[in-house]
Short mmCIF file of C-alpha atoms and ligand atoms in Angstrom, two decimals:
data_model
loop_
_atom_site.label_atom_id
_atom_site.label_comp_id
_atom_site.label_asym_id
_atom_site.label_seq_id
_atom_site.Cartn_x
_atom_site.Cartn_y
_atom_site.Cartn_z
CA UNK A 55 0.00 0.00 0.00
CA UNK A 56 0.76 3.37 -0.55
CA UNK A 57 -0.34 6.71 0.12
CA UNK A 58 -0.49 9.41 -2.28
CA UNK A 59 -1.58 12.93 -2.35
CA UNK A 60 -2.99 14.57 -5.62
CA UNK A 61 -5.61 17.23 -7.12
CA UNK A 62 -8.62 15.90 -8.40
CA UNK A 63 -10.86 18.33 -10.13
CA UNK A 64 -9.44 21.17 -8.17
CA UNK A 65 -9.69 19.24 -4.65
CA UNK A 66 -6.81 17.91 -3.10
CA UNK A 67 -7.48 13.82 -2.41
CA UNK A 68 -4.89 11.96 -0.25
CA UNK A 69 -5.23 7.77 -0.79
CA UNK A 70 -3.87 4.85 0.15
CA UNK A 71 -4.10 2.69 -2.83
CA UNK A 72 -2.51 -0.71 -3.87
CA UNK A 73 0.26 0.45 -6.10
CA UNK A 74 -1.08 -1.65 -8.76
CA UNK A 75 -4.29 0.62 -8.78
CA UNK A 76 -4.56 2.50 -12.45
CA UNK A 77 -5.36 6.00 -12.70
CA UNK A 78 -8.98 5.17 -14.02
CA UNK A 79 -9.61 2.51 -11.10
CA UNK A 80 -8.84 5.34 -8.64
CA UNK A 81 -11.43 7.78 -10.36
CA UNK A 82 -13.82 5.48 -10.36
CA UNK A 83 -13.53 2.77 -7.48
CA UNK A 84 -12.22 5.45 -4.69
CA UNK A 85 -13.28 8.58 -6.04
CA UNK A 86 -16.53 7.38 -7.16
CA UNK A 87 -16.07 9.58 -10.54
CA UNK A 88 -17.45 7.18 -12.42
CA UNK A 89 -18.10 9.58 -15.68
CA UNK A 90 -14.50 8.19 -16.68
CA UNK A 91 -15.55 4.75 -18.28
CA UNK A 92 -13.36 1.87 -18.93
CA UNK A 93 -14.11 0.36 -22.47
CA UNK A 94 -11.08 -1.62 -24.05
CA UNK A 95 -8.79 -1.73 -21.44
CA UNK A 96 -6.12 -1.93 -23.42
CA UNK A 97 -5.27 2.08 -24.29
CA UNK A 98 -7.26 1.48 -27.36
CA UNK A 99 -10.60 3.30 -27.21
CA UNK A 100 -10.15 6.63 -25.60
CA UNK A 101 -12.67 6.14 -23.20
CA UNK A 102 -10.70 6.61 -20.01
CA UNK A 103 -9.12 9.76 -21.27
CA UNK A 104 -8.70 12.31 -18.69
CA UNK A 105 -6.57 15.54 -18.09
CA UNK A 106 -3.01 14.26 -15.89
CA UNK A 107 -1.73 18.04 -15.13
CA UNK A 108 -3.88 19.65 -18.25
CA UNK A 109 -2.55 16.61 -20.59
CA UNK A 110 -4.44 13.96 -22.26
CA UNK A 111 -3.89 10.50 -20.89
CA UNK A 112 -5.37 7.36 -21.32
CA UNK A 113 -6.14 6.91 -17.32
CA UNK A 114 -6.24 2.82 -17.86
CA UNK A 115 -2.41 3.33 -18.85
CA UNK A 116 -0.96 4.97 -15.84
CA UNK A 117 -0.79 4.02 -12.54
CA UNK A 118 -2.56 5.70 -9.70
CA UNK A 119 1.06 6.14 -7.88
CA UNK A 120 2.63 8.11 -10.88
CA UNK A 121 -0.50 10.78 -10.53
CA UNK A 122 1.13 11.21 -7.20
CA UNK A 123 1.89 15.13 -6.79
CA UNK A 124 -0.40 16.12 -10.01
CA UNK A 125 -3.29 17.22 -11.27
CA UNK A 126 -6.35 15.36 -12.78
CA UNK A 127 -9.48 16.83 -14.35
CA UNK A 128 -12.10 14.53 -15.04
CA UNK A 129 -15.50 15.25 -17.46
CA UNK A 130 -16.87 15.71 -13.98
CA UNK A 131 -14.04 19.09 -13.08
CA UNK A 132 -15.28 20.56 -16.15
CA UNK A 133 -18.89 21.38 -15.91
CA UNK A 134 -22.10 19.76 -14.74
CA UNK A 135 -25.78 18.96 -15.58
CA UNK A 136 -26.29 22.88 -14.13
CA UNK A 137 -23.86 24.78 -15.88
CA UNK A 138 -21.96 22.95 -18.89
CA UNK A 139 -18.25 23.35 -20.29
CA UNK A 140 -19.12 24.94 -23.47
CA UNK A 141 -17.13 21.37 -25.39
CA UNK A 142 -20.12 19.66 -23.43
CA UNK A 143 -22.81 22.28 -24.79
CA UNK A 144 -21.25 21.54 -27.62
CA UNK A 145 -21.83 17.99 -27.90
CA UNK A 146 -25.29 18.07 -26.75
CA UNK A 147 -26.44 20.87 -29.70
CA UNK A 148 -24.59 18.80 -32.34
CA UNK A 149 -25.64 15.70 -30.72
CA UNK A 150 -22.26 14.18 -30.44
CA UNK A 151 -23.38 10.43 -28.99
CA UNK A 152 -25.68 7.91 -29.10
CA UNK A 153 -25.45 5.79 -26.49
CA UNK A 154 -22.99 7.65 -24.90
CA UNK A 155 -20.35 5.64 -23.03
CA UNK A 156 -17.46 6.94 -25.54
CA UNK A 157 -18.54 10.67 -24.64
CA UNK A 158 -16.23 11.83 -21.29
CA UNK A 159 -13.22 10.71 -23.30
CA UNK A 160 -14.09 12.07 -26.53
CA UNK A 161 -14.85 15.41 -24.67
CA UNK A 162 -11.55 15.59 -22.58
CA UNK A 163 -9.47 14.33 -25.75
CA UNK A 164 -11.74 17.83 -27.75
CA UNK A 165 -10.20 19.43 -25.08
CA UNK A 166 -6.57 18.05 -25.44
CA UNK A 167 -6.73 19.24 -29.31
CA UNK A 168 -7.55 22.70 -28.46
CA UNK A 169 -4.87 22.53 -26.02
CA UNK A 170 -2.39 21.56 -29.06
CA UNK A 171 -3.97 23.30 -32.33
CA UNK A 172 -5.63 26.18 -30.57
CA UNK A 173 -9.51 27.00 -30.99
CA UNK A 174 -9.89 26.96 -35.12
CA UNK A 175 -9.79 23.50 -36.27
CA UNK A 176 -10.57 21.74 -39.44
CA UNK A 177 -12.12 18.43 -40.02
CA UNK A 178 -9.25 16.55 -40.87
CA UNK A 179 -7.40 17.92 -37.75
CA UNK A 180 -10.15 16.68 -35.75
CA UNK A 181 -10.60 13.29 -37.62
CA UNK A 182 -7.13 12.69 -37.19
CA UNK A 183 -6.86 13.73 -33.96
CA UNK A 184 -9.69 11.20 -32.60
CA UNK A 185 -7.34 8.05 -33.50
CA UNK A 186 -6.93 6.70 -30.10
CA UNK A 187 -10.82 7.50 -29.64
CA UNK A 188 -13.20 4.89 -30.74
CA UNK A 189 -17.22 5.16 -31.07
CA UNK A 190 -19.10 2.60 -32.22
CA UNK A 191 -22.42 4.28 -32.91
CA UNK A 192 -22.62 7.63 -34.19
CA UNK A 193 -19.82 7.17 -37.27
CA UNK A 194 -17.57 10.06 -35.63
CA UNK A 195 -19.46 12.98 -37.88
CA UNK A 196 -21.67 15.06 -34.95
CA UNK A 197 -18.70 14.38 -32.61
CA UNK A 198 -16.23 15.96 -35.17
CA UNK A 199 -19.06 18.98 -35.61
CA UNK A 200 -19.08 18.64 -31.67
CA UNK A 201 -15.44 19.52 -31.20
CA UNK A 202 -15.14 21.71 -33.93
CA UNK A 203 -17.84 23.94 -32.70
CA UNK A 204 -16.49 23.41 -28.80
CA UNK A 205 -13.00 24.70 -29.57
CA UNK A 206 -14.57 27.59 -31.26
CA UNK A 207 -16.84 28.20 -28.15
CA UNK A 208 -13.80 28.16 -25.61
CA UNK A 209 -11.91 30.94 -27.43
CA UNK A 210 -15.01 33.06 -26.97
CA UNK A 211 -15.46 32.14 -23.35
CA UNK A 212 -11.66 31.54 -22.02
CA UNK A 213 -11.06 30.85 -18.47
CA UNK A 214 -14.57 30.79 -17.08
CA UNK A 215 -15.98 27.74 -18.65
CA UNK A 216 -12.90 26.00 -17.54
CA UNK B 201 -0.99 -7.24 -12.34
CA UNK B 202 1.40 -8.90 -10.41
CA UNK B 203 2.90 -7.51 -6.66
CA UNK B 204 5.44 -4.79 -7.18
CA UNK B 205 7.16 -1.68 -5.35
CA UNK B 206 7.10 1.36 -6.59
CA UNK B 207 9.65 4.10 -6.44
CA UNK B 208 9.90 7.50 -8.03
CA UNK B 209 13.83 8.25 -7.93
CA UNK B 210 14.76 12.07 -8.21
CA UNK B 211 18.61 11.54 -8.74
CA UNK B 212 20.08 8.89 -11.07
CA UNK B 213 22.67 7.65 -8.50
CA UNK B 214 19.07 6.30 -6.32
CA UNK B 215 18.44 4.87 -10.19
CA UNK B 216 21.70 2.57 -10.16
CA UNK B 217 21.12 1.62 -6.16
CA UNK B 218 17.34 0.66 -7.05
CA UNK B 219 18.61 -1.26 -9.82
CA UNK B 220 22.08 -2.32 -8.56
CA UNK B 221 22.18 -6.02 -7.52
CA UNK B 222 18.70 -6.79 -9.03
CA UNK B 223 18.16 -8.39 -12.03
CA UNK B 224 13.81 -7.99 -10.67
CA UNK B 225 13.86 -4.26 -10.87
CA UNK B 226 12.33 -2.17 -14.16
CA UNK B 227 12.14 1.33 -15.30
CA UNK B 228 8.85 2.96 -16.02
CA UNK B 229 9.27 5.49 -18.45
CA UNK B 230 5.61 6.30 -20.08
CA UNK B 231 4.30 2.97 -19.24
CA UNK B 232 2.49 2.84 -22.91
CA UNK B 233 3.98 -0.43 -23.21
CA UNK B 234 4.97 -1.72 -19.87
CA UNK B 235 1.45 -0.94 -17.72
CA UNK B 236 0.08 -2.90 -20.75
CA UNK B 237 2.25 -6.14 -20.23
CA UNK B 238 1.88 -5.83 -16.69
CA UNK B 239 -1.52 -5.98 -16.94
CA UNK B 240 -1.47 -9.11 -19.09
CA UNK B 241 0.63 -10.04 -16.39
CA UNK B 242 3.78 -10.61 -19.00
CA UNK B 243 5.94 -9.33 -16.51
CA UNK B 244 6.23 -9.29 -12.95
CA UNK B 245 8.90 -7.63 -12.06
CA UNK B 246 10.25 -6.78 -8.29
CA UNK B 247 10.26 -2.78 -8.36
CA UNK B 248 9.22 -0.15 -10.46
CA UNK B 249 11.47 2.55 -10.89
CA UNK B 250 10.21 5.99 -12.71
CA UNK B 251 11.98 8.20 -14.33
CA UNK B 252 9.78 10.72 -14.09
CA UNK B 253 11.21 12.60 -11.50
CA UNK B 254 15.13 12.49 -12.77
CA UNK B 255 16.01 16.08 -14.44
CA UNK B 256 17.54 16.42 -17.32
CA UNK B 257 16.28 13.07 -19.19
CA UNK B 258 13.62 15.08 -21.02
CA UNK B 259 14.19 17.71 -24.12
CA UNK B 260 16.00 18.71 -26.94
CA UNK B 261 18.95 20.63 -28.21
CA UNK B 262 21.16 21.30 -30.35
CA UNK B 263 25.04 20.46 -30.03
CA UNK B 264 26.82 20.91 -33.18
CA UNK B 265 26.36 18.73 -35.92
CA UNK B 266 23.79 16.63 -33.55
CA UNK B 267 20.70 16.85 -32.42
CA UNK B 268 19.96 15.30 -28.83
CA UNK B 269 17.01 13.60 -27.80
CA UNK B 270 16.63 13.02 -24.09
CA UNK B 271 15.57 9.45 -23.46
CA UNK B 272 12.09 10.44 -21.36
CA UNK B 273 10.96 13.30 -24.07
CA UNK B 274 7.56 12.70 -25.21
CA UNK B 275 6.44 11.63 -28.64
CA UNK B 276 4.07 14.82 -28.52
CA UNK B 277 7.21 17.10 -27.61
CA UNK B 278 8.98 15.72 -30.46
CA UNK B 279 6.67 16.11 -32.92
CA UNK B 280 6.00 19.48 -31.75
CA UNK B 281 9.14 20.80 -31.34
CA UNK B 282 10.39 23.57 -33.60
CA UNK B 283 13.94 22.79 -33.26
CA UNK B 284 13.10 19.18 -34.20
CA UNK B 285 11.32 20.73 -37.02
CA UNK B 286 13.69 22.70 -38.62
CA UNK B 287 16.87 20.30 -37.80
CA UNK B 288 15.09 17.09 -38.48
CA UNK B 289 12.20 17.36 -40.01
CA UNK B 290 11.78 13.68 -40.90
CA UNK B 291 11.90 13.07 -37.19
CA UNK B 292 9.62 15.17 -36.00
CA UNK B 293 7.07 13.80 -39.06
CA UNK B 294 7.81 10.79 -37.64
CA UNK B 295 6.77 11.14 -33.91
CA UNK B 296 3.48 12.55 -34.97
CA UNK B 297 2.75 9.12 -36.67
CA UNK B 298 3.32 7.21 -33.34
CA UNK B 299 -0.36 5.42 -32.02
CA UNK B 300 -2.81 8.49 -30.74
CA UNK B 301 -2.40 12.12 -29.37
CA UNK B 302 -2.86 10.51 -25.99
CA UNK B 303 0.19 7.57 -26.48
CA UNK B 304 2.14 10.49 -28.10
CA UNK B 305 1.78 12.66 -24.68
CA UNK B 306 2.93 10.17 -22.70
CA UNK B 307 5.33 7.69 -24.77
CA UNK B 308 9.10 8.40 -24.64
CA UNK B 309 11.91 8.08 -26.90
CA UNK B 310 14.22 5.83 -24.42
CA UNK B 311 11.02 3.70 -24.07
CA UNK B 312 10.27 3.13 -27.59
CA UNK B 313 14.17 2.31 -28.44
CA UNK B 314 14.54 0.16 -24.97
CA UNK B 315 11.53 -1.65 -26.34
CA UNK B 316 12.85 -2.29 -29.80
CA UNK B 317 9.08 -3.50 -30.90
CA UNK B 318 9.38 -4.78 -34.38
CA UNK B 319 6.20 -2.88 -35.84
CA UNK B 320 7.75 0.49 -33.51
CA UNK B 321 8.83 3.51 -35.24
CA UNK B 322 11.83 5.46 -33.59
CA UNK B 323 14.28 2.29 -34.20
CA UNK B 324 13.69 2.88 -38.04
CA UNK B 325 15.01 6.69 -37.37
CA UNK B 326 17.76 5.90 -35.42
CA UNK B 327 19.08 3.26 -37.92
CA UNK B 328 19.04 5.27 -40.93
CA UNK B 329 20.32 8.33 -39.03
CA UNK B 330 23.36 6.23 -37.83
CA UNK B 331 21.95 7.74 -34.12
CA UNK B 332 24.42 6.93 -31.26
CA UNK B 333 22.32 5.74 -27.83
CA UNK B 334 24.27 7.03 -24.48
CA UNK B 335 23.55 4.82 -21.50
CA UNK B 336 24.73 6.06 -18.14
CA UNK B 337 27.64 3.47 -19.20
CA UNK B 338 28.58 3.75 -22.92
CA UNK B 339 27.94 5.11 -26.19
CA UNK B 340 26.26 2.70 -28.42
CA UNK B 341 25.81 3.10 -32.01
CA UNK B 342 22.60 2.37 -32.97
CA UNK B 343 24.08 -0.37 -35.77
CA UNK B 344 24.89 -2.40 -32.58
CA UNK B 345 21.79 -1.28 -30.61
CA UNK B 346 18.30 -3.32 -32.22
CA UNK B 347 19.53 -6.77 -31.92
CA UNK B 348 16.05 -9.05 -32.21
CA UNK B 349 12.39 -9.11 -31.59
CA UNK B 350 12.21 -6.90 -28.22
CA UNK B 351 16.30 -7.57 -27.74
CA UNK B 352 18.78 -4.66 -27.52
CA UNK B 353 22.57 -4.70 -26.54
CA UNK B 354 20.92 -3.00 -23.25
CA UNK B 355 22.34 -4.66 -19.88
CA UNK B 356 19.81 -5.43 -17.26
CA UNK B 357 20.70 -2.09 -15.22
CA UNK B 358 21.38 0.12 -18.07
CA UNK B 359 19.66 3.47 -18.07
CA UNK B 360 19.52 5.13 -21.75
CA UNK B 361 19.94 8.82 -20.85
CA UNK B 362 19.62 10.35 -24.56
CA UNK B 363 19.95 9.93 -28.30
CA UNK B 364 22.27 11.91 -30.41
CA UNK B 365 21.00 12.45 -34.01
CA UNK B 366 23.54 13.41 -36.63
CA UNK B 367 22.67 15.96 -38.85
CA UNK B 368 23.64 16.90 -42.56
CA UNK B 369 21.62 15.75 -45.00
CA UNK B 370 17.76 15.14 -46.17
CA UNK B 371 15.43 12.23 -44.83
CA UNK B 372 11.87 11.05 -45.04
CA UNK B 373 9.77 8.25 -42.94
CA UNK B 374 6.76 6.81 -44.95
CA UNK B 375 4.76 4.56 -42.99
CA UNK B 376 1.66 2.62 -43.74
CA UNK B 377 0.07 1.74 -40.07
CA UNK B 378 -1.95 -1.45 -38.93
CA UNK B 379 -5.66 0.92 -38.89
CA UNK B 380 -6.39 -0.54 -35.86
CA UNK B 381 -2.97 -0.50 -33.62
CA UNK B 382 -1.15 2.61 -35.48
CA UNK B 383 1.64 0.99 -35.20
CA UNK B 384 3.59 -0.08 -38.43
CA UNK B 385 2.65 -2.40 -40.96
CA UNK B 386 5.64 -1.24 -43.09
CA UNK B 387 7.84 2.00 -42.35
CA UNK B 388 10.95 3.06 -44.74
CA UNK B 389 13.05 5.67 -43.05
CA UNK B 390 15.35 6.78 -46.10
CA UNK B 391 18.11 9.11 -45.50
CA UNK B 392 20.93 10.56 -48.18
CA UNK B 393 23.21 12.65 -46.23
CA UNK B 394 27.44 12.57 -45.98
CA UNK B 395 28.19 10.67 -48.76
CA UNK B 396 26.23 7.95 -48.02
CA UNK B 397 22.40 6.49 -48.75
CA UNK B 398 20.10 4.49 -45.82
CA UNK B 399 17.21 2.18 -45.94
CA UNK B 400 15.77 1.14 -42.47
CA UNK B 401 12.68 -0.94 -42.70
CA UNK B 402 10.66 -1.05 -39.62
CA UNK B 403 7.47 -3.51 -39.18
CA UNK B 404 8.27 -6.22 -41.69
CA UNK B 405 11.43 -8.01 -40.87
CA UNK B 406 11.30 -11.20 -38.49
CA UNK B 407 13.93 -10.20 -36.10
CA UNK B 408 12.61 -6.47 -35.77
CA UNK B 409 13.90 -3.10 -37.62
CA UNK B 410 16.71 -3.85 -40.21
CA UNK B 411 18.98 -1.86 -42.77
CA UNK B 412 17.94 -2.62 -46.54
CA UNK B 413 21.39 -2.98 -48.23
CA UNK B 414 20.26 -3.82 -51.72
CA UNK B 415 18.06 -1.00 -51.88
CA UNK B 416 20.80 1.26 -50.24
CA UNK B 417 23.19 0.32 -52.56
CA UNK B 418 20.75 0.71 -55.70
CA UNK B 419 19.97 4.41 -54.07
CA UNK B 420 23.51 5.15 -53.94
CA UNK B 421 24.41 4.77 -57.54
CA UNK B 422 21.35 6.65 -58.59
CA UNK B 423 19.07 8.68 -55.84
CA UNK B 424 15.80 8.08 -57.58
CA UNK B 425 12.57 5.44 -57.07
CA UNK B 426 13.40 4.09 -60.44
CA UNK B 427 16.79 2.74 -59.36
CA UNK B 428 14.68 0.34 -57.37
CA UNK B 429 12.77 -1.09 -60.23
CA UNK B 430 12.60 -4.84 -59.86
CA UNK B 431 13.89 -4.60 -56.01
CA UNK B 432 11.77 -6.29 -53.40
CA UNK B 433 12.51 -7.76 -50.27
CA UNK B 434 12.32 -11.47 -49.85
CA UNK B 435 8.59 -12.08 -48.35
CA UNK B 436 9.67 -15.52 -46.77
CA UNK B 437 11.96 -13.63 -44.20
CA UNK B 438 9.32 -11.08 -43.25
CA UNK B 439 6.79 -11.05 -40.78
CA UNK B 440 3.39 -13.04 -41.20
CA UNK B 441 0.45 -12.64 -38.98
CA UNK B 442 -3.13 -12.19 -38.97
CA UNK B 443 -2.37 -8.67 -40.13
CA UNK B 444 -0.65 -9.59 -43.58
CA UNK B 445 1.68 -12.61 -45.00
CA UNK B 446 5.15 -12.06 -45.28
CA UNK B 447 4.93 -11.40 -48.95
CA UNK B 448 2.46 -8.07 -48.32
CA UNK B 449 4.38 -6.54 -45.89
CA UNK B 450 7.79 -7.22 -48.40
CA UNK B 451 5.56 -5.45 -51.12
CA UNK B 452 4.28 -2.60 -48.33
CA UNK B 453 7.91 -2.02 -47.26
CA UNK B 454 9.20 -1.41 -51.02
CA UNK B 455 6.21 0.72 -51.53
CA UNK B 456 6.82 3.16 -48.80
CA UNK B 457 10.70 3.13 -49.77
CA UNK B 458 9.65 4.24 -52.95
CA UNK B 459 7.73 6.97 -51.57
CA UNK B 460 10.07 8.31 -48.94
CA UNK B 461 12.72 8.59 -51.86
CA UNK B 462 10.13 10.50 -53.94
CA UNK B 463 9.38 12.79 -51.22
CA UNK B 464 13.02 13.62 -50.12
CA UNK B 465 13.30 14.29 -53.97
CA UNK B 466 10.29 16.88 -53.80
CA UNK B 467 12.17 18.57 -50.81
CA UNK B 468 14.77 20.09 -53.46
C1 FAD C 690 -2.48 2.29 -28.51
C2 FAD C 690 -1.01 2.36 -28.71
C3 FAD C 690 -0.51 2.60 -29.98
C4 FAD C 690 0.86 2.67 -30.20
N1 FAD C 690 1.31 2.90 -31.46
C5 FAD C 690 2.64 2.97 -31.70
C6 FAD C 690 3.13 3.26 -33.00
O1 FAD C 690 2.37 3.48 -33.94
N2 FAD C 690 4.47 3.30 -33.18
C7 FAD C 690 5.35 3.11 -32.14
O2 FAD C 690 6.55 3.17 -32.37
N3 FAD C 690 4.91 2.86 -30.91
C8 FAD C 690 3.58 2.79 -30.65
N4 FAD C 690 3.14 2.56 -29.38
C9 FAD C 690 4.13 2.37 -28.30
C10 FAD C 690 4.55 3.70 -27.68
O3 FAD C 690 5.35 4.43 -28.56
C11 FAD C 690 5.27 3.49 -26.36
O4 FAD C 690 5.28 4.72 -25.74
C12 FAD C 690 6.69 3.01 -26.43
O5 FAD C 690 6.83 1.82 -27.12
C13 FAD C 690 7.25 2.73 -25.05
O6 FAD C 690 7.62 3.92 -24.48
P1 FAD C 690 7.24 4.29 -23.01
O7 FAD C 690 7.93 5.56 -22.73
O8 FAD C 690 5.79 4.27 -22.86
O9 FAD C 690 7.98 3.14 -22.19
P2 FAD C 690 7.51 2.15 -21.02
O10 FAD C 690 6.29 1.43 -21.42
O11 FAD C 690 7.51 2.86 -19.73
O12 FAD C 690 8.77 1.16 -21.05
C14 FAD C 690 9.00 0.28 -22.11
C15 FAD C 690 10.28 -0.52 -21.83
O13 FAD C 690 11.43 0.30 -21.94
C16 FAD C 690 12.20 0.28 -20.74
N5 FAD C 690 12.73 1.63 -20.58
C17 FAD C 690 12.00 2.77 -20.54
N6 FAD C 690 12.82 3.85 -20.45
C18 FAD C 690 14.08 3.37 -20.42
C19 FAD C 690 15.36 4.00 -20.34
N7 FAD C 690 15.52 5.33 -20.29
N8 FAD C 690 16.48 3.20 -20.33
C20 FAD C 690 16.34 1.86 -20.42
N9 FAD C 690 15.16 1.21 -20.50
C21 FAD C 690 14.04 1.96 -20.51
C22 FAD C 690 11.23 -0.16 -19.67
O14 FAD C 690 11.89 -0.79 -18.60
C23 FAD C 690 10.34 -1.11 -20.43
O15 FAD C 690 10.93 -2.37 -20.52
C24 FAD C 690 1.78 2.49 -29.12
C25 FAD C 690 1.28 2.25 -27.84
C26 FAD C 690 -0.10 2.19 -27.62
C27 FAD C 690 -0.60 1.94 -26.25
#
């Protein structure tokens, strides 16, 4: 066991975790943040993706112990049902699911992008972009709209919606 | 997973005590590989030692006629880099090829090279660039370096600390990737540079990334995709999976040859 002390959505969490406890498993199993899903596993699918200090990460890849010291933002540290991140408004207009489970990651990996190419994006940016992010309903077109329109929304609304 | 300790060194001599005396011990660099096969519980090693904390094992520069790679820089930084860019431009190409934005912000260089994955990219660059690899114990060129499958000249306890790149000349990677693992199905990494011509062909040979010699040698008396007419790699030797027979990925890794001499053409 080991104890570790990190920022989780802005609040600071001490744990004492199994060292073998991944990143994703400590969201969801001792955080109870359970809008970070596990789909493949495997870093595949993208589903797990969170923020490790304002970074994209596949949060089944990384162990619990090496978030030690950082910061993690889940879909849950970015907005909620009452007052959305504008790249969640953003999916919701453009209807950027189906069923859904794919959504946190695609979201914090929309927000990774902007962090990289800035708020103006084109489609093949995007499209290329969402390789590590798999859906299996929609056929990626609203959630590349989604994105696109989301990036565009932050640099109109900087640091508030954050 | 099985039972390990972890540790989170900040100074490389705590590096050489962790791993001093135990044969057990492994360094976690961005995990993208090694979380995986711990998971499938292909490992099981003893302790856990991360290099996250050391300084000076991630970034860039230039010295001279090199550019230097520190062994824990990220894909991401390297593909980003504008030094990378304008010094190697092939390189930087290259890193931004590597699985998904998410592997690329937290893959290393040292990682990818310690790993020597047959299907990996980086090995391909370092190859053709005639890149030297600096453990925390020698200089070793990267000729000597890729030795199998997932087999390097490393020494249990050997830390890579950085890559030095040569520079001096023009390069290109083509790559076609697996569309479902990114990684390579066939990558060329041509380079022309100092009086001499190289061919490394990642993802297609059975004992991992290897230097084309006929093809180098055709190159070298005339630079041009038409000096390889007729040239093919032997499709028996390559690799043969559920992915593609040996005698695709011999046809995929002449392909992409041809196009990265093309495109180091088109750069002038
Ligand atoms: C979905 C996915 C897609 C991928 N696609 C590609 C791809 O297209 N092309 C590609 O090339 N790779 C690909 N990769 C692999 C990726 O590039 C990995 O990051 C890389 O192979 C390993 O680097 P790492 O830093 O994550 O190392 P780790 O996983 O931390 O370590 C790998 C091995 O290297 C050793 N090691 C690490 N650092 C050092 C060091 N400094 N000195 C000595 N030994 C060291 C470790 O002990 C371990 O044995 C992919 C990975 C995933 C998950």
């Amino acid at each position: 066991m080991q104890t570790i002390t990190l920022t989780v959505n802005g609040a600071d969490v001490t744990a004492t975790i199994d060292v073998r406890t991944l990143l994703v498993q400590l969201l969801r199993d001792t955080l109870n943040l359970t809008g970070t899903h596990v789909g493949c596993d495997t870093s595949q699918c993208g589903a797990c993706t969170v923020l490790l200090d304002g970074v994209g990460v596949k949060a089944c890849a990384v162990l619990a112990v090496q978030a030690d010291g950082l910061e993690v933002t889940t879909v849950e540290g970015i907005g909620g049902p009452e007052h959305l991140h504008v790249m969640q408004e953003a999916f919701r207009e453009h209807h950027g699911l189906q069923c859904g489970f794919c959504t946190p990651g695609m979201i914090m990996a929309g927000l990774d992008m902007v962090r990289r190419h800035g708020p103006v994006m084109d489609e093949t940016t995007v499209r290329t972009e969402l390789e590590g992010n798999i859906c299996r309903c929609t056929g990626y077109h609203n959630i590349v709209l989604a994105i696109m329109a989301g990036a565009r929304a932050m640099a109109a609304v900087p640091a508030a919606a954050e | 997973m099985f039972p390990f300790t972890y540790h989170r060194p900040t100074d490389l001599p705590t590096v050489h005590a962790l791993l001093g005396g135990n044969d057990e011990a492994k360094l976690l660099a961005g995990g993208q590989t090694l979380i995986a096969t711990l998971k499938q519980r292909l490992a099981s090693p003893s302790d856990l030692i991360d290099l996250a904390a050391i300084p000076g094992l991630a970034g860039m520069s230039r010295e001279g006629d090199t550019l230097v790679i520190g062994a824990m820089t990220r894909h991401a930084d390297v593909a980003a880099s504008p030094l990378v860019r304008e010094a190697l431009p092939a390189l930087a190409a290259l890193a931004e090829l590597i699985g998904d934005p998410a592997v690329r912000n937290r893959g290393t260089l040292g990682g990818s090279i310690a790993n020597n994955d047959p299907s990996a990219d980086y090995p391909a660059a370092c190859l053709a660039l005639d890149a030297t690899i600096v453990t925390d114990k020698r200089e070793i060129p990267a000729g000597d370096f890729f030795r199998d499958l997932f087999e390097t000249a490393l020494e249990p306890a050997e830390v890579i600390l950085k890559v030095i790149f040569p520079l001096g000349g023009q390069g290109a990677y083509e790559k076609f990737p697996n569309p479902a693992s990114r990684y390579a199905m066939a990558g060329a990494f041509v380079w022309r540079g100092m009086g001499k011509v190289r061919v490394a062909i990642t993802g297609t040979g059975q004992g991992g990334v290897f230097r084309w010699s006929e093809a180098e040698a055709a190159l070298m008396t005339d630079f041009d995709p038409s000096a390889l007419d007729g040239l093919w790699l032997d499709g028996d030797a390559m690799i043969s999976d559920i992915h593609g027979t040996g005698a695709y990925r011999a046809h995929l890794a002449g392909v992409m040859t041809r196009r990265a001499v093309s495109r180091i053409l088109a750069l002038g």
